mmCIF file of C-alpha atoms in Angstrom:
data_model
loop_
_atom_site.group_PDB
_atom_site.id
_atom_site.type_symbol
_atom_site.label_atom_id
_atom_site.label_comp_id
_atom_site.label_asym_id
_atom_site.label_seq_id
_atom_site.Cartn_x
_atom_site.Cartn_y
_atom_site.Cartn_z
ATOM 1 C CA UNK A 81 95.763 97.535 116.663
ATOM 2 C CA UNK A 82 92.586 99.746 115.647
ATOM 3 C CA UNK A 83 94.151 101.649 113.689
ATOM 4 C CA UNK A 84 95.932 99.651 111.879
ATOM 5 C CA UNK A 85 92.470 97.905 111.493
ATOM 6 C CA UNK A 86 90.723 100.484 110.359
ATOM 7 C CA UNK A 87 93.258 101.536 107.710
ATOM 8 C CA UNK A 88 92.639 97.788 105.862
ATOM 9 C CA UNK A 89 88.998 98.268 105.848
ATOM 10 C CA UNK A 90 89.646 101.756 104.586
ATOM 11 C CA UNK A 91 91.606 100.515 102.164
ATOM 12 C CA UNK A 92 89.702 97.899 101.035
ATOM 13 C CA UNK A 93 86.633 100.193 100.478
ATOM 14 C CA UNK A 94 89.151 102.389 98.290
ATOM 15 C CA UNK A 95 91.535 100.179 96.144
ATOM 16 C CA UNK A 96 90.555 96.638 96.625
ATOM 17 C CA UNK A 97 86.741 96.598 96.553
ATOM 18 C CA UNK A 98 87.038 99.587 93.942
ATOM 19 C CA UNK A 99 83.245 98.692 93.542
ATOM 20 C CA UNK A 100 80.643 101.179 91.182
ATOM 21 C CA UNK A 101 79.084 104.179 92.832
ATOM 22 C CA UNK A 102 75.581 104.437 91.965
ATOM 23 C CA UNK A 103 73.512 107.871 93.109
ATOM 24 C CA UNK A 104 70.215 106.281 95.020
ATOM 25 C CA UNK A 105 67.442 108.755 96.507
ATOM 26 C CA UNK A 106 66.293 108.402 99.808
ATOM 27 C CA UNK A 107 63.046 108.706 101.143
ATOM 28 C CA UNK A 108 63.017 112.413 101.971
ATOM 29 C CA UNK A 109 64.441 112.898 98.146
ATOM 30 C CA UNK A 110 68.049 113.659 98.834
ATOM 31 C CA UNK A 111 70.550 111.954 96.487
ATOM 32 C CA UNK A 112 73.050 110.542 97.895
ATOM 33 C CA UNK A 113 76.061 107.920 96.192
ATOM 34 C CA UNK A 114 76.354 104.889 97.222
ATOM 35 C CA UNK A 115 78.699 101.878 96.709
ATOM 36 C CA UNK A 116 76.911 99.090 94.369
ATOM 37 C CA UNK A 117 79.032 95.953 95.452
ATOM 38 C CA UNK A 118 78.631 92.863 93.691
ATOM 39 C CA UNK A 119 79.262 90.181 96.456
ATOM 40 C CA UNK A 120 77.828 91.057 100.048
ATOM 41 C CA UNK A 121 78.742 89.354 103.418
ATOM 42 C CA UNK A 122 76.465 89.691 105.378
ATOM 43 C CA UNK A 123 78.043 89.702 108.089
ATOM 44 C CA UNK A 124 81.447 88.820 110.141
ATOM 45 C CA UNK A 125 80.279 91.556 112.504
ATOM 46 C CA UNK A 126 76.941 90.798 113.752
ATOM 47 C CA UNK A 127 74.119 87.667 113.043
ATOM 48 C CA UNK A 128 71.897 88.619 110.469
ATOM 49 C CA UNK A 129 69.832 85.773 109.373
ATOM 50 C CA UNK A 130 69.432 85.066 113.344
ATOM 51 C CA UNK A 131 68.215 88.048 114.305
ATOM 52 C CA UNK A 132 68.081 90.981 110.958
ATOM 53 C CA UNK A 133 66.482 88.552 108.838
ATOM 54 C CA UNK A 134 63.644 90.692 107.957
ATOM 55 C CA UNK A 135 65.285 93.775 108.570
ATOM 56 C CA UNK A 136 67.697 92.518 105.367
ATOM 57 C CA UNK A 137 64.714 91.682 102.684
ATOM 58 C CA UNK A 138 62.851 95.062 103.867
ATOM 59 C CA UNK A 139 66.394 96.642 102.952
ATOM 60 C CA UNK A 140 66.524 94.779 99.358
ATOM 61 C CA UNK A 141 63.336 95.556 99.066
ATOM 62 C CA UNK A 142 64.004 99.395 99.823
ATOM 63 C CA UNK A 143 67.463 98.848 97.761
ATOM 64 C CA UNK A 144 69.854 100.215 99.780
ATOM 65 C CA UNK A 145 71.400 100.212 103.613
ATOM 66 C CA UNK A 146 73.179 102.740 105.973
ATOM 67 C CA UNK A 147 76.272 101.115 106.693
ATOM 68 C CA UNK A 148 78.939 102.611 109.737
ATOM 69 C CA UNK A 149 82.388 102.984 109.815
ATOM 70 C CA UNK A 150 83.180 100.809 113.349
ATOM 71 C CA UNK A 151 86.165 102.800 114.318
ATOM 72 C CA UNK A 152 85.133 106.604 113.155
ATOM 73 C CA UNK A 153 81.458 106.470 112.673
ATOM 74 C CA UNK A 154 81.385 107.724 109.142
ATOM 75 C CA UNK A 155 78.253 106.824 107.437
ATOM 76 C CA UNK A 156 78.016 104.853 104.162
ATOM 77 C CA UNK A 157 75.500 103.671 101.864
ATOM 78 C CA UNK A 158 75.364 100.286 100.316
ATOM 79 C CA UNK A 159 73.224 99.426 96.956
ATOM 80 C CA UNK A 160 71.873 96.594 96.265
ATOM 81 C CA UNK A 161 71.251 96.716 92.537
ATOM 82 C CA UNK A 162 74.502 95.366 91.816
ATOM 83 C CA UNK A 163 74.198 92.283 94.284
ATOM 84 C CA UNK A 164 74.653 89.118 92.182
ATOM 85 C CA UNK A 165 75.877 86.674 95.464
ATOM 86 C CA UNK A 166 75.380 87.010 99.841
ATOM 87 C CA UNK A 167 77.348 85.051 101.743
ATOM 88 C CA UNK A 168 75.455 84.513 105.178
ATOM 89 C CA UNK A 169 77.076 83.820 108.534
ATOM 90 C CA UNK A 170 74.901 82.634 111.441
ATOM 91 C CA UNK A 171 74.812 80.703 114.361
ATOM 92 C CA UNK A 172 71.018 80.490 114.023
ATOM 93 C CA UNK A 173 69.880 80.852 110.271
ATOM 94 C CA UNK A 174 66.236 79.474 111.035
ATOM 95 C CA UNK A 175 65.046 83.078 110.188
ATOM 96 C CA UNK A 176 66.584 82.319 106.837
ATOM 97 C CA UNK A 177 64.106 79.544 106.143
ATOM 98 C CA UNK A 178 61.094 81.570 105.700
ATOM 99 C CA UNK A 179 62.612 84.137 103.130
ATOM 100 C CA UNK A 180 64.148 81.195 100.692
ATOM 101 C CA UNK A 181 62.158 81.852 97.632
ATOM 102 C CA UNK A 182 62.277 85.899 98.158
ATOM 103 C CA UNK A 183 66.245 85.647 97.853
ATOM 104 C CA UNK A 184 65.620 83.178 95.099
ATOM 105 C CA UNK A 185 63.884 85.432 93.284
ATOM 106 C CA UNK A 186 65.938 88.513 94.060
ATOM 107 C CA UNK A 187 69.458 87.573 94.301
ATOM 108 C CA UNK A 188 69.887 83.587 93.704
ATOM 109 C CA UNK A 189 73.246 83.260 94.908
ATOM 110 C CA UNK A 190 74.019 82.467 97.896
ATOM 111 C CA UNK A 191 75.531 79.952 100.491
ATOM 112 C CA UNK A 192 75.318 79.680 104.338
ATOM 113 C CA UNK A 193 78.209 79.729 106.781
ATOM 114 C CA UNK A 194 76.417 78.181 109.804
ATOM 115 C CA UNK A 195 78.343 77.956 113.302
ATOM 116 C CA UNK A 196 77.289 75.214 114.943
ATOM 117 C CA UNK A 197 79.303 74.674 118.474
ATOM 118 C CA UNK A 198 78.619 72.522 121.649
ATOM 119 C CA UNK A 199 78.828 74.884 124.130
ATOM 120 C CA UNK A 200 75.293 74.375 125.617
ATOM 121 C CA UNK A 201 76.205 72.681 128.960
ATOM 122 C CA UNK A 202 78.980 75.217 129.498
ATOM 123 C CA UNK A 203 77.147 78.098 129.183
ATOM 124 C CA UNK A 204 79.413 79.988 126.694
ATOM 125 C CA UNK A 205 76.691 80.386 124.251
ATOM 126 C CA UNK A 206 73.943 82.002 125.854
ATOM 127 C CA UNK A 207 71.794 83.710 123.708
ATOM 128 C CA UNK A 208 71.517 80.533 120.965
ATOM 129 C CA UNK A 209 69.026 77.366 120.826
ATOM 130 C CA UNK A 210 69.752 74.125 121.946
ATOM 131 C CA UNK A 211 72.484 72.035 119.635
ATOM 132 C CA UNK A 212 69.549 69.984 118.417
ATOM 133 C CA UNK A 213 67.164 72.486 117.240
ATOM 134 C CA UNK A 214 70.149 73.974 115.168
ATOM 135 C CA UNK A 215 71.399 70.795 114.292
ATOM 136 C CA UNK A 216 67.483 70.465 112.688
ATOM 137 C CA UNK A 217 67.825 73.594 111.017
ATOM 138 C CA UNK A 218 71.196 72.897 109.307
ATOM 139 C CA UNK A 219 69.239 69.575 107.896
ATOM 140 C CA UNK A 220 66.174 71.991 106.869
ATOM 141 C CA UNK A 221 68.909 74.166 105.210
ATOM 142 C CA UNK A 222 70.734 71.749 103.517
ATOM 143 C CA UNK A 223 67.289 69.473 102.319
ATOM 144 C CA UNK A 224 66.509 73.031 100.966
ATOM 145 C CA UNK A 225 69.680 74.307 99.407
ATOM 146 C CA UNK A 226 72.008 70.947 99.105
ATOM 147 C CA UNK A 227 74.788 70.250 101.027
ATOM 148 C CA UNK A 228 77.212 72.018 98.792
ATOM 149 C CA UNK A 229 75.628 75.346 100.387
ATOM 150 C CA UNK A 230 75.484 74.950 103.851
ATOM 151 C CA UNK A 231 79.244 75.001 105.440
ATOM 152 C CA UNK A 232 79.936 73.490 108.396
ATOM 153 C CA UNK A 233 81.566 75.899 111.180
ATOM 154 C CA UNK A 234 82.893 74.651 114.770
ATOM 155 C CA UNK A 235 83.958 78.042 115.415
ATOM 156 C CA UNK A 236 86.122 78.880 117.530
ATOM 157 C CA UNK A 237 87.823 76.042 119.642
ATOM 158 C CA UNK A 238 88.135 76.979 123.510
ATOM 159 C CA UNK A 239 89.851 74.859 125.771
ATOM 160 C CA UNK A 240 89.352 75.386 129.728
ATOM 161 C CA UNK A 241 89.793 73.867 133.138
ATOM 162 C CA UNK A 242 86.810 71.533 131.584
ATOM 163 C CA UNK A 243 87.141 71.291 128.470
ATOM 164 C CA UNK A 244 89.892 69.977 126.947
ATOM 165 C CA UNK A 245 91.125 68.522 123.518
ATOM 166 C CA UNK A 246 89.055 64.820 124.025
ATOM 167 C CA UNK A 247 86.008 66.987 125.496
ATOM 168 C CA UNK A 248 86.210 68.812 122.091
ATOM 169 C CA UNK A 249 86.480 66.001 119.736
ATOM 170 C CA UNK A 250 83.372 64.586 121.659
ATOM 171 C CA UNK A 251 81.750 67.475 121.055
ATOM 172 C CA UNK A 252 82.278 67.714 117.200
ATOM 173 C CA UNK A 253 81.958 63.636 116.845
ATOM 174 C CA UNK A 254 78.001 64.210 118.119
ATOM 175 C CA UNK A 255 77.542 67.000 115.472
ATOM 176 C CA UNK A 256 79.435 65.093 112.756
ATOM 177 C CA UNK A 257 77.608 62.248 112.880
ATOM 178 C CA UNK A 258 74.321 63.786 112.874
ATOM 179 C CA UNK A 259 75.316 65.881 109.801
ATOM 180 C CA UNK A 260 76.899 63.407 107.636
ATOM 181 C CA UNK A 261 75.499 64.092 104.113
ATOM 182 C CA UNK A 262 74.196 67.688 104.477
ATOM 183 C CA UNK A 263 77.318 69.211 104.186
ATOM 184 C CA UNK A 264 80.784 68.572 102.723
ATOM 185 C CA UNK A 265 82.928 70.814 104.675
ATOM 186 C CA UNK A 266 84.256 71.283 108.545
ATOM 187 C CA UNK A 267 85.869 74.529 109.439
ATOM 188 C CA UNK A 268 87.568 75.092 112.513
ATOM 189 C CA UNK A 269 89.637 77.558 114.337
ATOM 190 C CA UNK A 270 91.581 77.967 117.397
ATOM 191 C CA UNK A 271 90.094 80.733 119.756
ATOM 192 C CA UNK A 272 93.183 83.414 119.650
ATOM 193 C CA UNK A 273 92.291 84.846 122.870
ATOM 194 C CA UNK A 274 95.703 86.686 123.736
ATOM 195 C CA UNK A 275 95.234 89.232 120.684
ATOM 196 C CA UNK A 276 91.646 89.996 121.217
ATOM 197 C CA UNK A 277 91.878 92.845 124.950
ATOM 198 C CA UNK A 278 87.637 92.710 124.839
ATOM 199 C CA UNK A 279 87.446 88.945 124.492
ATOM 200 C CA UNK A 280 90.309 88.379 127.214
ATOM 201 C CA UNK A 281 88.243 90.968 129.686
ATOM 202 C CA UNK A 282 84.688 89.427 129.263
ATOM 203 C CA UNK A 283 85.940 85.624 129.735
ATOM 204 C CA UNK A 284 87.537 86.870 133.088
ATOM 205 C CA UNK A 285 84.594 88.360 134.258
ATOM 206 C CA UNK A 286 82.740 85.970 133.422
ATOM 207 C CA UNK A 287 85.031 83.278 135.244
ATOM 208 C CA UNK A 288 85.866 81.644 132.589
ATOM 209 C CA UNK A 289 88.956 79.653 133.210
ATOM 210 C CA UNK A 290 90.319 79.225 129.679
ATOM 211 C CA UNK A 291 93.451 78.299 128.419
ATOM 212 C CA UNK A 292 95.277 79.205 124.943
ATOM 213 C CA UNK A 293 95.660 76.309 122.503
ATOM 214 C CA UNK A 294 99.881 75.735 121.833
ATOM 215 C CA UNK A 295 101.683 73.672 118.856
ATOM 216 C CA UNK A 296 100.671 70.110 121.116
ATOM 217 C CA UNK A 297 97.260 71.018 121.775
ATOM 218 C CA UNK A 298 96.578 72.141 117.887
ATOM 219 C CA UNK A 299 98.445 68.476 116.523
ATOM 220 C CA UNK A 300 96.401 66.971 118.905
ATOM 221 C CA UNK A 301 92.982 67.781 117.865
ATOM 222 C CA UNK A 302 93.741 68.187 114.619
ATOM 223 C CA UNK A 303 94.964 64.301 114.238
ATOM 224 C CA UNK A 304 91.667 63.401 116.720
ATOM 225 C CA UNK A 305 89.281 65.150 113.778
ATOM 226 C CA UNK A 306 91.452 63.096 110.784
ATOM 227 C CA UNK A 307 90.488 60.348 112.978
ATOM 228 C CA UNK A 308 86.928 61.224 112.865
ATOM 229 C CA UNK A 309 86.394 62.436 109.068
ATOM 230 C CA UNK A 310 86.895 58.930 108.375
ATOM 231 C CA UNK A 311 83.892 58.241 108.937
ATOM 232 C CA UNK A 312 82.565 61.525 107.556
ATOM 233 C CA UNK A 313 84.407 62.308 104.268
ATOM 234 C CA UNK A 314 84.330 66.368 104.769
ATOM 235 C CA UNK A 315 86.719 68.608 103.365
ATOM 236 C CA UNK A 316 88.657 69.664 106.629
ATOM 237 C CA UNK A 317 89.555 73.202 106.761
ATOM 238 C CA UNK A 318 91.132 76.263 109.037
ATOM 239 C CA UNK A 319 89.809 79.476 109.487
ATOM 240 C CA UNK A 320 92.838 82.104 108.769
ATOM 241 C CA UNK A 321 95.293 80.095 111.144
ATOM 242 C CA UNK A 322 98.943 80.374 110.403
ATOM 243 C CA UNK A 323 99.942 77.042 112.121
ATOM 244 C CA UNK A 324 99.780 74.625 108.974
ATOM 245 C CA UNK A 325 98.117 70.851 109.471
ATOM 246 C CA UNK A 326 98.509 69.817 106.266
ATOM 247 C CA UNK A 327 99.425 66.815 107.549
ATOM 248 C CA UNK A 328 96.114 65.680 109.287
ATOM 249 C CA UNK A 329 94.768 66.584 106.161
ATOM 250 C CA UNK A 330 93.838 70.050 106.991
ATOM 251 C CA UNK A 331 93.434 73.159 104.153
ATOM 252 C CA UNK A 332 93.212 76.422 104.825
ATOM 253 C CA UNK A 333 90.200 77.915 104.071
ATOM 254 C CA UNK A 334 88.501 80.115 102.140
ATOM 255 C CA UNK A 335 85.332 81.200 103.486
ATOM 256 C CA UNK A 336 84.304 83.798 100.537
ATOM 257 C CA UNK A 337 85.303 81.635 98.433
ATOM 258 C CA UNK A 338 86.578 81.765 94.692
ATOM 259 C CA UNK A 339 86.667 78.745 94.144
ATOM 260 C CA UNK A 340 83.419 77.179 95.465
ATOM 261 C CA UNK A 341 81.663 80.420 94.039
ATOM 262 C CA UNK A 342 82.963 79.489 90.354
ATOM 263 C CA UNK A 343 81.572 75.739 90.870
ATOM 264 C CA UNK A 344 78.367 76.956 91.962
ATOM 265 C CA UNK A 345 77.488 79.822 90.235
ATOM 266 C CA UNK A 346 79.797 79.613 87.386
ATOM 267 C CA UNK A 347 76.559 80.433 85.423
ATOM 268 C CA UNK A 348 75.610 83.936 86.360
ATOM 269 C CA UNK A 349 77.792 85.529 83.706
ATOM 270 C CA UNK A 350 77.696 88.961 85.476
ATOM 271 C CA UNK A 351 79.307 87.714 88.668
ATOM 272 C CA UNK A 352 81.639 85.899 86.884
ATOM 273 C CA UNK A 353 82.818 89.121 84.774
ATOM 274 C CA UNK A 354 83.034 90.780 87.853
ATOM 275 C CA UNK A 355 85.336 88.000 89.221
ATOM 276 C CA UNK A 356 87.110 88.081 85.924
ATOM 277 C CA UNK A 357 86.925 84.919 85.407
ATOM 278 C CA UNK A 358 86.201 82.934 82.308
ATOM 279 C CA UNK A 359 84.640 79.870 82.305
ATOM 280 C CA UNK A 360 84.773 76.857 79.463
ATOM 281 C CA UNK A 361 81.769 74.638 80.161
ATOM 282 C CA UNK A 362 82.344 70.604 79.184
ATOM 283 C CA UNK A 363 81.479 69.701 76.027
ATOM 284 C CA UNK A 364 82.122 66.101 73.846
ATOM 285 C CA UNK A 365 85.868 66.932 73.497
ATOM 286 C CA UNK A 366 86.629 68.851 76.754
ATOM 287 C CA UNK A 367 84.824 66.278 79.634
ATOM 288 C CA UNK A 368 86.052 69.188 82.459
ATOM 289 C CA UNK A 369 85.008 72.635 82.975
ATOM 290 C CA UNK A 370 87.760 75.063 82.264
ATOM 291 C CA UNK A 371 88.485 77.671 84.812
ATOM 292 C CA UNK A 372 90.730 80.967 83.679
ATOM 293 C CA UNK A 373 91.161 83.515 86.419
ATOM 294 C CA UNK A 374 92.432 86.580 85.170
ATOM 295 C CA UNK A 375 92.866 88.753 87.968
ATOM 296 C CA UNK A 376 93.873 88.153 92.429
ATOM 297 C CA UNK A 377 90.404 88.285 94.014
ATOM 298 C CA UNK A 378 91.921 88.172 97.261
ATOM 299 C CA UNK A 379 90.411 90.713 99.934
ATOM 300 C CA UNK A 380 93.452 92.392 100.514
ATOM 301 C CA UNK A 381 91.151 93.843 104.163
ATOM 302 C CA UNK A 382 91.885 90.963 105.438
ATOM 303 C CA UNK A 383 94.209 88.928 107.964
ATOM 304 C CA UNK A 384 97.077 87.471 106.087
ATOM 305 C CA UNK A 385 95.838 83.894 106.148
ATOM 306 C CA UNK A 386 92.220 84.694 105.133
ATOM 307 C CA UNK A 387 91.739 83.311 101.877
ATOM 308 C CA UNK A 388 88.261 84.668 101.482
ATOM 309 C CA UNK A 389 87.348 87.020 98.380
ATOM 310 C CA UNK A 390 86.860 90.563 97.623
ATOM 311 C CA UNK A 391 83.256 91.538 99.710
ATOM 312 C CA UNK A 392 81.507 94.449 101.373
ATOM 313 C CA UNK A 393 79.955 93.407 105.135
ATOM 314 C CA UNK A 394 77.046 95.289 105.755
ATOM 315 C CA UNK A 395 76.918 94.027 109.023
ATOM 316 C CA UNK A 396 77.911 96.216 112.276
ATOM 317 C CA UNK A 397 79.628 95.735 115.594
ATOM 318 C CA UNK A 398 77.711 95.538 118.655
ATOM 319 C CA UNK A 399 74.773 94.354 117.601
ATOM 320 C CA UNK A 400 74.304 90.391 118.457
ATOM 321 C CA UNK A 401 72.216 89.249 121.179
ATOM 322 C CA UNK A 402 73.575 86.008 120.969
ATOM 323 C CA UNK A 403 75.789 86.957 124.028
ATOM 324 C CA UNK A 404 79.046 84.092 123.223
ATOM 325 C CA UNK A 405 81.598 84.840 126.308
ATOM 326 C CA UNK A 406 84.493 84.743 123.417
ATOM 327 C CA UNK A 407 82.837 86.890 121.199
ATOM 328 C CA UNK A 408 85.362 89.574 119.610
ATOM 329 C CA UNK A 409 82.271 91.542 117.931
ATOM 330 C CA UNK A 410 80.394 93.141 120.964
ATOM 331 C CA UNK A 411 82.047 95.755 123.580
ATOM 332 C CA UNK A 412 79.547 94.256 126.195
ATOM 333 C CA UNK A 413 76.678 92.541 126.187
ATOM 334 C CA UNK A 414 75.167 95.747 127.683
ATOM 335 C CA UNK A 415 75.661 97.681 124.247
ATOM 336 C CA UNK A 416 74.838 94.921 122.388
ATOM 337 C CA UNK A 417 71.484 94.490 123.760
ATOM 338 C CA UNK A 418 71.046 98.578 123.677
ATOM 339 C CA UNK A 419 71.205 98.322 120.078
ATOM 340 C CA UNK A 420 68.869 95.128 119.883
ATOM 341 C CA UNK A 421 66.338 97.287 122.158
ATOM 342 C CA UNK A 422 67.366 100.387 119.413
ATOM 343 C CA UNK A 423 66.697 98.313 116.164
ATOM 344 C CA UNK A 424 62.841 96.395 117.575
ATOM 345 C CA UNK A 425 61.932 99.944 118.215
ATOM 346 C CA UNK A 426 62.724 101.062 114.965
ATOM 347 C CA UNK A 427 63.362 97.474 112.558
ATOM 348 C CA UNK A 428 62.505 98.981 109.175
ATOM 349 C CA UNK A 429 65.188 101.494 109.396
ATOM 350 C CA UNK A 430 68.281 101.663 107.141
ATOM 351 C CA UNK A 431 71.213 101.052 109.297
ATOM 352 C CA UNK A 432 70.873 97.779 111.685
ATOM 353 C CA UNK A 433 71.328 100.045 115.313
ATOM 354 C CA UNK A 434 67.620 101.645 114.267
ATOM 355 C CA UNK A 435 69.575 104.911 114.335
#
């Protein structure tokens, strides 16, 4: 499974991201080249707003970052001249909130993929605040940025010997209804525990008595959130699941995504270029926008039934002290909190480990 893992994101870095090399010098004067992506995640792999906040704008500031290979170690560095859009991740983007106008200034497009789960009275999300304090700072967010930019995430969906599909609904119902005009979109997905050895090994020592979600369970709570968007009018969505639910009016998602990227930012004519894409903007005789894409953006890196875009992650494995029990990102929470201990010794260094 690794390696077939690591051949995608090798070939992603080589065919499908195809992005400019740029030669950057470093601080003891040694040239080195470096990729110069356009679009940055930052990051599936670790929480950087939560906890790499500043380490990030010291890095833009500096220009570059020290990214890792996570399967052979092999160093690479990341510009950030080209940047024209960051996608954010986070359970915990509060960080975020005090570098707003720096990223305005520097690179202006952006939107915030904020995972907001109930999990507090279970225990499965140690390391994060309490579901209202986030819950305050996805309303922050969204007053800030509009609701257009700050996506909605109940990610992933575990069922257990206490939790089951009803406990779950009741648990995004009491988000829902507090966010209800700050965002327009709900993505889900269904914790795919079997695949995941690490994520299968931590729940059991953990104790935690989970079950997997089967073709009943995933009708089921996908006709008990139709229920609920009634009330709510979000765009309901699946993170790369292959089951379809088209039927409970369910999409599947896109979470770098083309299409939300040309209706927000359809004005920064380098990004666009880069997306080959060519917009026609209304006028008196044409009342819609025009969209023409002329090439697959499709991260080819990815799982089959990711719909996201072409992006480099800068983010690394390992590395979030958030501690979730599911979490597919950290060995252990032992390493993972090494490298937290690594990185506040050392936080203005270029990769994220402070080594």
């Amino acid at each position: 499974m690794a390696r077939i893992y690591l051949y995608f994101c090798e070939l992603a870095d080589t065919i499908y991201m195809n992005w400019a090399k740029q030669d950057i010098i470093l601080p003891d004067g040694m040239t080195v080249t470096a990729q110069a992506p356009v679009v940055i995640s930052a990051s599936r792999s670790t929480d950087i707003p939560a906890f790499y906040a500043d380490w990030l704008v010291n890095r833009i500031k500096a220009g570059y970052v020290k990214w890792k290979n996570p399967f052979n170690g092999v160093p690479l560095y990341v510009s950030f001249d080209k940047a024209r859009l960051i996608i954010f991740w986070s359970k915990n983007p509060k960080p975020l909130l005090q570098h707003l106008d720096f990223f305005n200034e520097r690179i202006p497009n952006y939107y915030i993929q904020f995972t907001l789960n109930d999990y507090e009275k279970d225990g499965l999300e140690p390391g994060v605040p309490s579901v209202a304090e986030r819950i305050d700072t996805f309303i922050r967010l969204s007053e800030r940025l509009g609701p257009e930019k700050v996506i909605w995430r109940f990610d992933p969906l575990l069922l257990t010997d206490t939790i089951g599909v009803n406990e779950l609904l009741e648990k995004i119902r009491g988000i829902g209804d507090r966010l209800k005009g700050y965002t327009e979109k709900l993505v889900f997905s269904f914790a795919d525990i079997s695949i995941y050895r690490k994520v299968q090994q931590n729940l059991r020592k953990q104790e935690v008595p989970y079950h997997e979600f089967d073709e009943h369970s995933m009708k089921e709570l996908a006709a008990g959130l139709q229920e609920l968007n009634r009330k709510w009018g979000f765009t309901l969505a699946t993170c790369a699941e292959r089951f379809p639910l088209d039927r409970y009016g369910v999409e599947h998602n896109s979470c770098i995504d083309e299409d939300l990227i040309i209706r927000l930012f359809h004005h920064d004519k380098e990004l666009m270029d880069f997306m080959k894409v060519q917009v026609t903007l209304p006028d008196i005789f044409n009342p819609v926008m025009k969209v023409e894409k002329l090439r697959n953006n499709k991260d080819k890196g990815q799982r089959d039934f990711c719909g996201c875009m072409v992006s480099k992650d800068i983010g690394e494995y390992h590395t979030c002290p958030h501690l979730c029990t599911y979490c597919y990102a950290n060995a252990s929470q032992h390493s993972a909190l090494a490298n937290w201990e690594r990185h506040k010794e050392n936080p203005d260094f270029e990769t994220i480990k402070g080594i």
